[in-house]
Amino acid sequence: MTTRSILAPVLLAFSLALYAGGCGSAVRTSAQGVEIAALSLATAGDAISIASEADARSTCPAGSALECLEPVSARWAPVDEAFALASSAVGAWYGATLLASRAGSDDLLGAALEFASRFAGAYAALVVVASRAGVALPQIPAGVLP
Amino acid sequence: MMDPNIARIVSSALAIVAAAAPGFLAALSGADSDEKALDRAADALQAVPTNPAARGIERWRDALSGR
């Protein structure tokens, strides 16, 4: 596991906590949370990509027919689906934050908090699905979620 | 007034970050305005890959097919 992936849970935890109570304006705090959540997700994506390629290589060594990769793709499809849900949630979190900024109203950040919570749930689901595929993604430490 | 639970969450997360990634807190403070923070968030989102598992398999598919 790389240093970046080891740091991911820390960044993720901090992003959620930062949004929940942090410093500076609410919009800035939420945007910083989005940034860190996105960095964590990108790191997870890197780990998933490397692991799926390694699985493909070991399952279908050089000289194998391309059809050999079909079960590998099927095995990894749920991981990409879970990843897409987490990615969508953090994108929506950013959108809600941007909207609140443009409207000049912190009241709209309630939606951002909702999407932040969805991201946390989607990421936790991604961790479970990825573990079934043999990838140990960092988890959100217990007690950190708002 | 900050909710006590939120305060607990923040302090515990800060402790974790301080222990594991002391330089990270300084990096975060680089966003000193809403606009800058939003720009950085947008940049970070751009770096999130799509279908990372499929892409990894695709790399090996390309190698197998000689592309």
PDB file of C-alpha atoms in Angstrom:
ATOM      1  CA  MET A   1       0.000   0.000   0.000  1.00  0.00           C
ATOM      2  CA  THR A   2       1.372   3.425  -0.916  1.00  0.00           C
ATOM      3  CA  THR A   3       1.879   6.338   1.424  1.00  0.00           C
ATOM      4  CA  ARG A   4      -0.913   8.150  -0.394  1.00  0.00           C
ATOM      5  CA  SER A   5      -3.359   5.352   0.246  1.00  0.00           C
ATOM      6  CA  ILE A   6      -2.329   5.125   3.870  1.00  0.00           C
ATOM      7  CA  LEU A   7      -3.118   8.806   4.238  1.00  0.00           C
ATOM      8  CA  ALA A   8      -6.467   8.477   2.555  1.00  0.00           C
ATOM      9  CA  PRO A   9      -8.500   7.553   5.638  1.00  0.00           C
ATOM     10  CA  VAL A  10      -6.976  10.429   7.508  1.00  0.00           C
ATOM     11  CA  LEU A  11      -7.858  12.838   4.748  1.00  0.00           C
ATOM     12  CA  LEU A  12     -11.323  11.424   4.456  1.00  0.00           C
ATOM     13  CA  ALA A  13     -11.936  11.668   8.163  1.00  0.00           C
ATOM     14  CA  PHE A  14     -10.651  15.168   8.224  1.00  0.00           C
ATOM     15  CA  SER A  15     -12.789  16.214   5.306  1.00  0.00           C
ATOM     16  CA  LEU A  16     -15.930  15.078   7.029  1.00  0.00           C
ATOM     17  CA  ALA A  17     -14.984  16.597  10.341  1.00  0.00           C
ATOM     18  CA  LEU A  18     -13.869  19.797   8.711  1.00  0.00           C
ATOM     19  CA  TYR A  19     -17.168  20.201   7.021  1.00  0.00           C
ATOM     20  CA  ALA A  20     -19.054  19.425  10.193  1.00  0.00           C
ATOM     21  CA  GLY A  21     -17.430  22.051  12.304  1.00  0.00           C
ATOM     22  CA  GLY A  22     -14.270  23.485  10.819  1.00  0.00           C
ATOM     23  CA  CYS A  23     -12.862  26.942  10.492  1.00  0.00           C
ATOM     24  CA  GLY A  24     -13.375  29.819   8.093  1.00  0.00           C
ATOM     25  CA  SER A  25     -16.610  30.391   6.199  1.00  0.00           C
ATOM     26  CA  ALA A  26     -19.057  27.519   5.871  1.00  0.00           C
ATOM     27  CA  VAL A  27     -18.660  27.543   2.097  1.00  0.00           C
ATOM     28  CA  ARG A  28     -14.877  27.397   2.332  1.00  0.00           C
ATOM     29  CA  THR A  29     -15.009  24.637   4.891  1.00  0.00           C
ATOM     30  CA  SER A  30     -17.371  22.607   2.745  1.00  0.00           C
ATOM     31  CA  ALA A  31     -15.224  23.181  -0.346  1.00  0.00           C
ATOM     32  CA  GLN A  32     -12.144  22.011   1.551  1.00  0.00           C
ATOM     33  CA  GLY A  33     -14.080  18.928   2.555  1.00  0.00           C
ATOM     34  CA  VAL A  34     -14.925  18.262  -1.082  1.00  0.00           C
ATOM     35  CA  GLU A  35     -11.285  18.689  -2.032  1.00  0.00           C
ATOM     36  CA  ILE A  36     -10.066  16.179   0.505  1.00  0.00           C
ATOM     37  CA  ALA A  37     -12.849  13.711  -0.200  1.00  0.00           C
ATOM     38  CA  ALA A  38     -12.019  13.901  -3.912  1.00  0.00           C
ATOM     39  CA  LEU A  39      -8.331  13.361  -3.204  1.00  0.00           C
ATOM     40  CA  SER A  40      -9.193  10.336  -1.100  1.00  0.00           C
ATOM     41  CA  LEU A  41     -11.438   8.959  -3.818  1.00  0.00           C
ATOM     42  CA  ALA A  42      -8.793   9.505  -6.485  1.00  0.00           C
ATOM     43  CA  THR A  43      -6.335   7.584  -4.337  1.00  0.00           C
ATOM     44  CA  ALA A  44      -8.822   4.764  -3.939  1.00  0.00           C
ATOM     45  CA  GLY A  45      -9.327   4.769  -7.705  1.00  0.00           C
ATOM     46  CA  ASP A  46      -5.595   4.391  -8.250  1.00  0.00           C
ATOM     47  CA  ALA A  47      -5.467   1.429  -5.893  1.00  0.00           C
ATOM     48  CA  ILE A  48      -8.466  -0.203  -7.566  1.00  0.00           C
ATOM     49  CA  SER A  49      -7.019   0.273 -11.028  1.00  0.00           C
ATOM     50  CA  ILE A  50      -3.677  -1.235 -10.080  1.00  0.00           C
ATOM     51  CA  ALA A  51      -5.368  -4.181  -8.371  1.00  0.00           C
ATOM     52  CA  SER A  52      -7.730  -4.940 -11.242  1.00  0.00           C
ATOM     53  CA  GLU A  53      -4.852  -4.908 -13.718  1.00  0.00           C
ATOM     54  CA  ALA A  54      -2.884  -7.259 -11.480  1.00  0.00           C
ATOM     55  CA  ASP A  55      -5.901  -9.567 -11.283  1.00  0.00           C
ATOM     56  CA  ALA A  56      -6.219  -9.525 -15.066  1.00  0.00           C
ATOM     57  CA  ARG A  57      -2.530 -10.313 -15.485  1.00  0.00           C
ATOM     58  CA  SER A  58      -2.590 -13.241 -13.089  1.00  0.00           C
ATOM     59  CA  THR A  59      -5.882 -14.648 -14.354  1.00  0.00           C
ATOM     60  CA  CYS A  60      -4.979 -14.271 -18.018  1.00  0.00           C
ATOM     61  CA  PRO A  61      -1.207 -14.484 -18.491  1.00  0.00           C
ATOM     62  CA  ALA A  62       0.461 -13.415 -21.713  1.00  0.00           C
ATOM     63  CA  GLY A  63      -0.795 -15.488 -24.619  1.00  0.00           C
ATOM     64  CA  SER A  64      -4.299 -15.893 -23.206  1.00  0.00           C
ATOM     65  CA  ALA A  65      -7.342 -15.268 -25.378  1.00  0.00           C
ATOM     66  CA  LEU A  66      -9.078 -11.967 -24.797  1.00  0.00           C
ATOM     67  CA  GLU A  67     -12.208 -13.843 -23.751  1.00  0.00           C
ATOM     68  CA  CYS A  68     -10.310 -14.910 -20.663  1.00  0.00           C
ATOM     69  CA  LEU A  69     -10.793 -11.376 -19.354  1.00  0.00           C
ATOM     70  CA  GLU A  70     -14.590 -11.552 -19.346  1.00  0.00           C
ATOM     71  CA  PRO A  71     -14.933 -13.110 -15.890  1.00  0.00           C
ATOM     72  CA  VAL A  72     -12.349 -10.675 -14.592  1.00  0.00           C
ATOM     73  CA  SER A  73     -14.425  -7.767 -15.860  1.00  0.00           C
ATOM     74  CA  ALA A  74     -17.537  -9.256 -14.307  1.00  0.00           C
ATOM     75  CA  ARG A  75     -15.740  -9.665 -11.003  1.00  0.00           C
ATOM     76  CA  TRP A  76     -14.732  -6.010 -10.933  1.00  0.00           C
ATOM     77  CA  ALA A  77     -17.929  -4.443 -12.283  1.00  0.00           C
ATOM     78  CA  PRO A  78     -19.510  -4.009  -8.817  1.00  0.00           C
ATOM     79  CA  VAL A  79     -16.432  -2.132  -7.678  1.00  0.00           C
ATOM     80  CA  ASP A  80     -16.772   0.379 -10.477  1.00  0.00           C
ATOM     81  CA  GLU A  81     -20.481   0.731  -9.725  1.00  0.00           C
ATOM     82  CA  ALA A  82     -19.784   1.483  -6.082  1.00  0.00           C
ATOM     83  CA  PHE A  83     -17.007   3.853  -7.087  1.00  0.00           C
ATOM     84  CA  ALA A  84     -19.373   5.716  -9.406  1.00  0.00           C
ATOM     85  CA  LEU A  85     -21.867   6.212  -6.581  1.00  0.00           C
ATOM     86  CA  ALA A  86     -19.211   7.697  -4.329  1.00  0.00           C
ATOM     87  CA  SER A  87     -17.931   9.863  -7.161  1.00  0.00           C
ATOM     88  CA  SER A  88     -21.431  11.080  -7.919  1.00  0.00           C
ATOM     89  CA  ALA A  89     -22.015  11.971  -4.277  1.00  0.00           C
ATOM     90  CA  VAL A  90     -18.853  14.033  -3.960  1.00  0.00           C
ATOM     91  CA  GLY A  91     -19.704  15.762  -7.228  1.00  0.00           C
ATOM     92  CA  ALA A  92     -23.120  16.645  -5.874  1.00  0.00           C
ATOM     93  CA  TRP A  93     -21.510  17.845  -2.654  1.00  0.00           C
ATOM     94  CA  TYR A  94     -19.374  20.211  -4.705  1.00  0.00           C
ATOM     95  CA  GLY A  95     -22.398  21.361  -6.711  1.00  0.00           C
ATOM     96  CA  ALA A  96     -24.370  22.175  -3.596  1.00  0.00           C
ATOM     97  CA  THR A  97     -21.419  24.053  -2.152  1.00  0.00           C
ATOM     98  CA  LEU A  98     -20.977  26.045  -5.347  1.00  0.00           C
ATOM     99  CA  LEU A  99     -24.665  26.862  -5.374  1.00  0.00           C
ATOM    100  CA  ALA A 100     -24.541  28.089  -1.801  1.00  0.00           C
ATOM    101  CA  SER A 101     -21.547  30.236  -2.637  1.00  0.00           C
ATOM    102  CA  ARG A 102     -23.214  31.836  -5.636  1.00  0.00           C
ATOM    103  CA  ALA A 103     -26.451  32.385  -3.745  1.00  0.00           C
ATOM    104  CA  GLY A 104     -24.531  33.870  -0.854  1.00  0.00           C
ATOM    105  CA  SER A 105     -26.537  31.816   1.571  1.00  0.00           C
ATOM    106  CA  ASP A 106     -25.136  29.371   4.087  1.00  0.00           C
ATOM    107  CA  ASP A 107     -28.665  28.026   4.472  1.00  0.00           C
ATOM    108  CA  LEU A 108     -28.180  26.152   1.213  1.00  0.00           C
ATOM    109  CA  LEU A 109     -25.289  24.266   2.736  1.00  0.00           C
ATOM    110  CA  GLY A 110     -27.797  21.886   4.281  1.00  0.00           C
ATOM    111  CA  ALA A 111     -27.906  20.165   0.910  1.00  0.00           C
ATOM    112  CA  ALA A 112     -24.117  20.002   0.908  1.00  0.00           C
ATOM    113  CA  LEU A 113     -24.185  18.282   4.274  1.00  0.00           C
ATOM    114  CA  GLU A 114     -26.681  15.774   2.913  1.00  0.00           C
ATOM    115  CA  PHE A 115     -24.399  14.968  -0.008  1.00  0.00           C
ATOM    116  CA  ALA A 116     -21.399  14.803   2.306  1.00  0.00           C
ATOM    117  CA  SER A 117     -23.255  12.185   4.317  1.00  0.00           C
ATOM    118  CA  ARG A 118     -24.154  10.333   1.140  1.00  0.00           C
ATOM    119  CA  PHE A 119     -20.532  10.377   0.125  1.00  0.00           C
ATOM    120  CA  ALA A 120     -19.528   8.902   3.450  1.00  0.00           C
ATOM    121  CA  GLY A 121     -22.090   6.129   3.056  1.00  0.00           C
ATOM    122  CA  ALA A 122     -21.140   5.472  -0.551  1.00  0.00           C
ATOM    123  CA  TYR A 123     -17.455   5.364   0.325  1.00  0.00           C
ATOM    124  CA  ALA A 124     -18.113   2.920   3.141  1.00  0.00           C
ATOM    125  CA  ALA A 125     -20.014   0.710   0.681  1.00  0.00           C
ATOM    126  CA  LEU A 126     -17.114   0.985  -1.765  1.00  0.00           C
ATOM    127  CA  VAL A 127     -14.723  -0.236   0.918  1.00  0.00           C
ATOM    128  CA  VAL A 128     -16.885  -3.334   1.437  1.00  0.00           C
ATOM    129  CA  VAL A 129     -17.276  -4.120  -2.263  1.00  0.00           C
ATOM    130  CA  ALA A 130     -13.603  -3.521  -2.972  1.00  0.00           C
ATOM    131  CA  SER A 131     -12.600  -5.834  -0.143  1.00  0.00           C
ATOM    132  CA  ARG A 132     -14.575  -8.623  -1.809  1.00  0.00           C
ATOM    133  CA  ALA A 133     -12.411  -8.057  -4.869  1.00  0.00           C
ATOM    134  CA  GLY A 134      -9.296  -8.209  -2.723  1.00  0.00           C
ATOM    135  CA  VAL A 135      -8.569  -4.491  -2.392  1.00  0.00           C
ATOM    136  CA  ALA A 136      -8.143  -3.174   1.132  1.00  0.00           C
ATOM    137  CA  LEU A 137      -9.213   0.448   0.892  1.00  0.00           C
ATOM    138  CA  PRO A 138      -8.853   2.620   3.977  1.00  0.00           C
ATOM    139  CA  GLN A 139     -12.004   2.951   6.035  1.00  0.00           C
ATOM    140  CA  ILE A 140     -13.520   5.966   7.682  1.00  0.00           C
ATOM    141  CA  PRO A 141     -12.477   5.686  11.326  1.00  0.00           C
ATOM    142  CA  ALA A 142     -15.318   4.895  13.697  1.00  0.00           C
ATOM    143  CA  GLY A 143     -16.746   7.889  15.498  1.00  0.00           C
ATOM    144  CA  VAL A 144     -15.760  10.390  12.850  1.00  0.00           C
ATOM    145  CA  LEU A 145     -18.972  10.505  10.898  1.00  0.00           C
ATOM    146  CA  PRO A 146     -21.305  13.337  11.834  1.00  0.00           C
TER     147      PRO A 146
ATOM    148  CA  MET B   1     -22.212  27.452  19.383  1.00  0.00           C
ATOM    149  CA  MET B   2     -20.590  24.319  18.121  1.00  0.00           C
ATOM    150  CA  ASP B   3     -22.344  21.062  18.868  1.00  0.00           C
ATOM    151  CA  PRO B   4     -20.292  19.060  21.411  1.00  0.00           C
ATOM    152  CA  ASN B   5     -20.381  16.031  19.143  1.00  0.00           C
ATOM    153  CA  ILE B   6     -19.021  18.063  16.278  1.00  0.00           C
ATOM    154  CA  ALA B   7     -16.324  19.469  18.519  1.00  0.00           C
ATOM    155  CA  ARG B   8     -15.370  15.921  19.502  1.00  0.00           C
ATOM    156  CA  ILE B   9     -15.299  14.844  15.876  1.00  0.00           C
ATOM    157  CA  VAL B  10     -13.176  17.793  14.859  1.00  0.00           C
ATOM    158  CA  SER B  11     -10.700  17.425  17.686  1.00  0.00           C
ATOM    159  CA  SER B  12     -10.270  13.702  17.143  1.00  0.00           C
ATOM    160  CA  ALA B  13      -9.829  14.150  13.405  1.00  0.00           C
ATOM    161  CA  LEU B  14      -7.350  16.937  13.917  1.00  0.00           C
ATOM    162  CA  ALA B  15      -5.396  14.727  16.284  1.00  0.00           C
ATOM    163  CA  ILE B  16      -5.291  11.975  13.684  1.00  0.00           C
ATOM    164  CA  VAL B  17      -4.198  14.353  10.969  1.00  0.00           C
ATOM    165  CA  ALA B  18      -1.598  16.004  13.162  1.00  0.00           C
ATOM    166  CA  ALA B  19      -0.109  12.615  13.973  1.00  0.00           C
ATOM    167  CA  ALA B  20      -0.143  11.165  10.474  1.00  0.00           C
ATOM    168  CA  ALA B  21       0.174  14.100   8.128  1.00  0.00           C
ATOM    169  CA  PRO B  22       1.460  17.212   9.847  1.00  0.00           C
ATOM    170  CA  GLY B  23       2.170  18.958   6.563  1.00  0.00           C
ATOM    171  CA  PHE B  24      -1.346  18.496   5.395  1.00  0.00           C
ATOM    172  CA  LEU B  25      -2.884  21.034   7.739  1.00  0.00           C
ATOM    173  CA  ALA B  26      -0.542  23.682   6.394  1.00  0.00           C
ATOM    174  CA  ALA B  27      -1.480  22.726   2.844  1.00  0.00           C
ATOM    175  CA  LEU B  28      -5.157  23.118   3.638  1.00  0.00           C
ATOM    176  CA  SER B  29      -4.693  26.616   4.934  1.00  0.00           C
ATOM    177  CA  GLY B  30      -3.581  27.562   1.415  1.00  0.00           C
ATOM    178  CA  ALA B  31      -7.233  28.068   0.530  1.00  0.00           C
ATOM    179  CA  ASP B  32      -7.765  31.424   2.167  1.00  0.00           C
ATOM    180  CA  SER B  33     -10.917  32.377   0.317  1.00  0.00           C
ATOM    181  CA  ASP B  34     -14.159  30.709  -0.738  1.00  0.00           C
ATOM    182  CA  GLU B  35     -13.252  31.116  -4.386  1.00  0.00           C
ATOM    183  CA  LYS B  36      -9.840  29.534  -3.972  1.00  0.00           C
ATOM    184  CA  ALA B  37     -11.269  26.650  -1.977  1.00  0.00           C
ATOM    185  CA  LEU B  38     -13.892  26.036  -4.644  1.00  0.00           C
ATOM    186  CA  ASP B  39     -11.231  26.099  -7.360  1.00  0.00           C
ATOM    187  CA  ARG B  40      -9.129  23.589  -5.488  1.00  0.00           C
ATOM    188  CA  ALA B  41     -12.154  21.367  -4.949  1.00  0.00           C
ATOM    189  CA  ALA B  42     -12.943  21.493  -8.669  1.00  0.00           C
ATOM    190  CA  ASP B  43      -9.354  20.591  -9.513  1.00  0.00           C
ATOM    191  CA  ALA B  44      -9.437  17.652  -7.109  1.00  0.00           C
ATOM    192  CA  LEU B  45     -12.683  16.407  -8.629  1.00  0.00           C
ATOM    193  CA  GLN B  46     -11.083  16.447 -12.066  1.00  0.00           C
ATOM    194  CA  ALA B  47      -8.505  13.970 -10.795  1.00  0.00           C
ATOM    195  CA  VAL B  48     -11.123  11.409  -9.740  1.00  0.00           C
ATOM    196  CA  PRO B  49     -11.031   8.636 -12.341  1.00  0.00           C
ATOM    197  CA  THR B  50     -14.065   6.979 -13.864  1.00  0.00           C
ATOM    198  CA  ASN B  51     -14.371   3.194 -13.958  1.00  0.00           C
ATOM    199  CA  PRO B  52     -10.940   2.621 -12.430  1.00  0.00           C
ATOM    200  CA  ALA B  53     -11.311  -1.162 -12.318  1.00  0.00           C
ATOM    201  CA  ALA B  54     -12.315  -1.373 -15.961  1.00  0.00           C
ATOM    202  CA  ARG B  55      -9.406   0.855 -16.905  1.00  0.00           C
ATOM    203  CA  GLY B  56      -6.948  -1.395 -15.143  1.00  0.00           C
ATOM    204  CA  ILE B  57      -8.303  -4.453 -16.953  1.00  0.00           C
ATOM    205  CA  GLU B  58      -8.300  -2.519 -20.210  1.00  0.00           C
ATOM    206  CA  ARG B  59      -4.584  -1.854 -19.866  1.00  0.00           C
ATOM    207  CA  TRP B  60      -3.897  -5.577 -19.744  1.00  0.00           C
ATOM    208  CA  ARG B  61      -6.382  -6.215 -22.554  1.00  0.00           C
ATOM    209  CA  ASP B  62      -4.394  -3.800 -24.698  1.00  0.00           C
ATOM    210  CA  ALA B  63      -1.182  -5.588 -23.806  1.00  0.00           C
ATOM    211  CA  LEU B  64      -2.674  -8.979 -24.620  1.00  0.00           C
ATOM    212  CA  SER B  65      -3.960  -7.806 -27.964  1.00  0.00           C
ATOM    213  CA  GLY B  66      -0.641  -6.155 -28.802  1.00  0.00           C
ATOM    214  CA  ARG B  67      -2.034  -2.620 -28.934  1.00  0.00           C
TER     215      ARG B  67
END
